[in-house]
Amino acid sequence: MTPSPVLSPLVQAEAEELCAHVRATHEGRWLSPARWQCLSCLAMAQGDPGRRCMADRLDWRGCPLVNREEARRKPA
């Protein structure tokens, strides 16, 4: 098994930008689990970014979809 990459902490603006990109990527996919995860996260947050999944940790790394997108963007 390969070790997962160590990701540095995000600032709120970076996390929100990655979150928006993930939502836009999965928006047209009706049966995508990621789409439903994003929709339920937004519904529970009620417009407050500090209540989204990504804010569950102090380093803004609470959402696995945001973490995966950020790791995908980093050059290997």
Short mmCIF file of N, CA and C in Angstrom, two decimals:
data_model
loop_
_atom_site.label_atom_id
_atom_site.label_comp_id
_atom_site.label_asym_id
_atom_site.label_seq_id
_atom_site.Cartn_x
_atom_site.Cartn_y
_atom_site.Cartn_z
N MET A 1 0.84 -1.16 0.00
CA MET A 1 0.00 0.00 0.00
C MET A 1 0.90 1.24 0.00
N THR A 2 0.57 2.19 -0.86
CA THR A 2 1.35 3.42 -0.92
C THR A 2 0.84 4.40 0.13
N PRO A 3 1.74 5.12 0.78
CA PRO A 3 1.30 6.07 1.79
C PRO A 3 0.61 7.26 1.14
N SER A 4 -0.38 7.80 1.83
CA SER A 4 -1.07 8.97 1.30
C SER A 4 -0.17 10.20 1.44
N PRO A 5 -0.29 11.13 0.50
CA PRO A 5 0.57 12.30 0.57
C PRO A 5 0.20 13.17 1.77
N VAL A 6 1.22 13.80 2.34
CA VAL A 6 1.00 14.70 3.46
C VAL A 6 0.58 16.05 2.88
N LEU A 7 -0.58 16.50 3.28
CA LEU A 7 -1.11 17.74 2.76
C LEU A 7 -0.95 18.85 3.79
N SER A 8 -0.47 19.99 3.34
CA SER A 8 -0.29 21.12 4.24
C SER A 8 -1.65 21.74 4.55
N PRO A 9 -1.75 22.49 5.65
CA PRO A 9 -3.02 23.13 5.99
C PRO A 9 -3.47 24.10 4.92
N LEU A 10 -4.77 24.25 4.80
CA LEU A 10 -5.35 25.21 3.87
C LEU A 10 -5.85 26.43 4.64
N VAL A 11 -5.91 27.54 3.95
CA VAL A 11 -6.60 28.70 4.52
C VAL A 11 -8.04 28.63 4.04
N GLN A 12 -8.93 29.35 4.67
CA GLN A 12 -10.34 29.26 4.35
C GLN A 12 -10.63 29.58 2.88
N ALA A 13 -9.98 30.58 2.32
CA ALA A 13 -10.23 30.97 0.93
C ALA A 13 -9.86 29.84 -0.04
N GLU A 14 -8.74 29.16 0.23
CA GLU A 14 -8.33 28.04 -0.62
C GLU A 14 -9.33 26.89 -0.52
N ALA A 15 -9.76 26.60 0.69
CA ALA A 15 -10.72 25.51 0.90
C ALA A 15 -12.05 25.82 0.21
N GLU A 16 -12.51 27.06 0.28
CA GLU A 16 -13.76 27.44 -0.37
C GLU A 16 -13.64 27.35 -1.88
N GLU A 17 -12.49 27.72 -2.43
CA GLU A 17 -12.28 27.64 -3.88
C GLU A 17 -12.27 26.19 -4.33
N LEU A 18 -11.60 25.32 -3.59
CA LEU A 18 -11.59 23.90 -3.93
C LEU A 18 -12.99 23.29 -3.79
N CYS A 19 -13.72 23.70 -2.78
CA CYS A 19 -15.07 23.21 -2.56
C CYS A 19 -15.97 23.61 -3.73
N ALA A 20 -15.85 24.84 -4.18
CA ALA A 20 -16.65 25.30 -5.31
C ALA A 20 -16.32 24.50 -6.58
N HIS A 21 -15.04 24.19 -6.76
CA HIS A 21 -14.63 23.42 -7.93
C HIS A 21 -15.19 22.00 -7.87
N VAL A 22 -15.13 21.39 -6.71
CA VAL A 22 -15.68 20.03 -6.54
C VAL A 22 -17.17 20.04 -6.83
N ARG A 23 -17.89 21.01 -6.30
CA ARG A 23 -19.34 21.10 -6.54
C ARG A 23 -19.64 21.27 -8.02
N ALA A 24 -18.88 22.15 -8.69
CA ALA A 24 -19.11 22.39 -10.12
C ALA A 24 -18.80 21.14 -10.94
N THR A 25 -17.80 20.39 -10.55
CA THR A 25 -17.43 19.18 -11.27
C THR A 25 -18.53 18.13 -11.22
N HIS A 26 -19.19 18.01 -10.09
CA HIS A 26 -20.18 16.95 -9.89
C HIS A 26 -21.62 17.44 -10.07
N GLU A 27 -21.81 18.68 -10.42
CA GLU A 27 -23.17 19.25 -10.48
C GLU A 27 -24.08 18.55 -11.49
N GLY A 28 -23.57 18.20 -12.64
CA GLY A 28 -24.41 17.59 -13.67
C GLY A 28 -24.59 16.09 -13.53
N ARG A 29 -23.94 15.48 -12.57
CA ARG A 29 -24.01 14.02 -12.38
C ARG A 29 -25.07 13.69 -11.34
N TRP A 30 -26.24 13.33 -11.78
CA TRP A 30 -27.36 13.11 -10.88
C TRP A 30 -27.10 12.00 -9.87
N LEU A 31 -26.46 10.92 -10.29
CA LEU A 31 -26.26 9.76 -9.41
C LEU A 31 -24.90 9.74 -8.72
N SER A 32 -24.15 10.80 -8.80
CA SER A 32 -22.83 10.84 -8.20
C SER A 32 -22.92 10.96 -6.67
N PRO A 33 -22.29 10.04 -5.94
CA PRO A 33 -22.28 10.16 -4.47
C PRO A 33 -21.64 11.47 -4.01
N ALA A 34 -20.63 11.93 -4.75
CA ALA A 34 -19.98 13.19 -4.39
C ALA A 34 -20.96 14.36 -4.49
N ARG A 35 -21.82 14.34 -5.50
CA ARG A 35 -22.81 15.41 -5.65
C ARG A 35 -23.75 15.45 -4.46
N TRP A 36 -24.21 14.29 -4.03
CA TRP A 36 -25.14 14.24 -2.90
C TRP A 36 -24.44 14.60 -1.59
N GLN A 37 -23.16 14.25 -1.48
CA GLN A 37 -22.40 14.65 -0.29
C GLN A 37 -22.30 16.17 -0.23
N CYS A 38 -22.02 16.80 -1.38
CA CYS A 38 -21.92 18.26 -1.43
C CYS A 38 -23.27 18.91 -1.12
N LEU A 39 -24.34 18.38 -1.70
CA LEU A 39 -25.66 18.97 -1.46
C LEU A 39 -26.06 18.88 0.01
N SER A 40 -25.81 17.75 0.63
CA SER A 40 -26.17 17.62 2.05
C SER A 40 -25.28 18.49 2.92
N CYS A 41 -24.02 18.62 2.56
CA CYS A 41 -23.10 19.49 3.31
C CYS A 41 -23.58 20.94 3.25
N LEU A 42 -23.94 21.40 2.05
CA LEU A 42 -24.42 22.77 1.89
C LEU A 42 -25.73 22.99 2.63
N ALA A 43 -26.61 22.01 2.61
CA ALA A 43 -27.89 22.14 3.31
C ALA A 43 -27.68 22.24 4.82
N MET A 44 -26.79 21.43 5.34
CA MET A 44 -26.52 21.46 6.78
C MET A 44 -25.81 22.75 7.20
N ALA A 45 -24.98 23.30 6.33
CA ALA A 45 -24.22 24.51 6.65
C ALA A 45 -25.10 25.76 6.63
N GLN A 46 -26.19 25.74 5.88
CA GLN A 46 -27.11 26.86 5.77
C GLN A 46 -26.40 28.17 5.42
N GLY A 47 -25.47 28.08 4.45
CA GLY A 47 -24.79 29.27 3.96
C GLY A 47 -23.55 29.71 4.73
N ASP A 48 -23.24 29.06 5.82
CA ASP A 48 -22.07 29.42 6.62
C ASP A 48 -20.90 28.49 6.29
N PRO A 49 -19.83 29.01 5.62
CA PRO A 49 -18.70 28.15 5.27
C PRO A 49 -18.04 27.50 6.48
N GLY A 50 -18.14 28.11 7.62
CA GLY A 50 -17.56 27.55 8.83
C GLY A 50 -18.28 26.34 9.37
N ARG A 51 -19.44 26.01 8.79
CA ARG A 51 -20.19 24.83 9.20
C ARG A 51 -20.14 23.72 8.17
N ARG A 52 -19.41 23.92 7.07
CA ARG A 52 -19.28 22.86 6.05
C ARG A 52 -18.32 21.78 6.53
N CYS A 53 -18.32 20.67 5.83
CA CYS A 53 -17.45 19.54 6.17
C CYS A 53 -15.97 19.93 6.20
N MET A 54 -15.56 20.79 5.28
CA MET A 54 -14.15 21.18 5.20
C MET A 54 -13.69 21.90 6.46
N ALA A 55 -14.60 22.50 7.22
CA ALA A 55 -14.25 23.24 8.42
C ALA A 55 -14.27 22.37 9.68
N ASP A 56 -14.46 21.06 9.51
CA ASP A 56 -14.49 20.16 10.67
C ASP A 56 -13.14 20.07 11.37
N ARG A 57 -12.09 20.41 10.67
CA ARG A 57 -10.75 20.42 11.27
C ARG A 57 -10.20 21.83 11.23
N LEU A 58 -9.27 22.13 12.12
CA LEU A 58 -8.71 23.48 12.20
C LEU A 58 -7.92 23.87 10.96
N ASP A 59 -7.38 22.87 10.24
CA ASP A 59 -6.58 23.16 9.04
C ASP A 59 -7.42 23.13 7.77
N TRP A 60 -8.75 23.18 7.89
CA TRP A 60 -9.69 23.17 6.76
C TRP A 60 -9.54 21.91 5.91
N ARG A 61 -9.24 20.78 6.53
CA ARG A 61 -9.05 19.51 5.85
C ARG A 61 -10.12 18.50 6.23
N GLY A 62 -11.32 18.95 6.57
CA GLY A 62 -12.36 18.04 7.03
C GLY A 62 -13.11 17.31 5.93
N CYS A 63 -13.03 17.79 4.69
CA CYS A 63 -13.77 17.18 3.59
C CYS A 63 -12.84 16.33 2.73
N PRO A 64 -13.13 15.04 2.57
CA PRO A 64 -12.27 14.20 1.74
C PRO A 64 -12.30 14.59 0.26
N LEU A 65 -13.41 15.15 -0.20
CA LEU A 65 -13.48 15.57 -1.61
C LEU A 65 -12.56 16.77 -1.87
N VAL A 66 -12.53 17.70 -0.95
CA VAL A 66 -11.64 18.87 -1.07
C VAL A 66 -10.19 18.40 -0.99
N ASN A 67 -9.89 17.50 -0.07
CA ASN A 67 -8.52 16.99 0.07
C ASN A 67 -8.07 16.27 -1.20
N ARG A 68 -8.96 15.46 -1.77
CA ARG A 68 -8.63 14.72 -2.99
C ARG A 68 -8.37 15.67 -4.15
N GLU A 69 -9.18 16.70 -4.28
CA GLU A 69 -9.01 17.68 -5.36
C GLU A 69 -7.70 18.45 -5.19
N GLU A 70 -7.37 18.82 -3.97
CA GLU A 70 -6.12 19.56 -3.73
C GLU A 70 -4.92 18.67 -4.01
N ALA A 71 -4.98 17.40 -3.63
CA ALA A 71 -3.89 16.48 -3.90
C ALA A 71 -3.74 16.22 -5.39
N ARG A 72 -4.85 16.19 -6.12
CA ARG A 72 -4.82 15.98 -7.55
C ARG A 72 -4.17 17.17 -8.26
N ARG A 73 -4.38 18.35 -7.75
CA ARG A 73 -3.82 19.56 -8.37
C ARG A 73 -2.32 19.72 -8.15
N LYS A 74 -1.82 19.17 -7.03
CA LYS A 74 -0.39 19.31 -6.73
C LYS A 74 0.44 18.48 -7.67
N PRO A 75 1.54 19.03 -8.17
CA PRO A 75 2.41 18.24 -9.05
C PRO A 75 3.10 17.13 -8.26
N ALA A 76 3.23 16.00 -8.88
CA ALA A 76 3.84 14.83 -8.20
C ALA A 76 5.33 14.93 -8.15
#
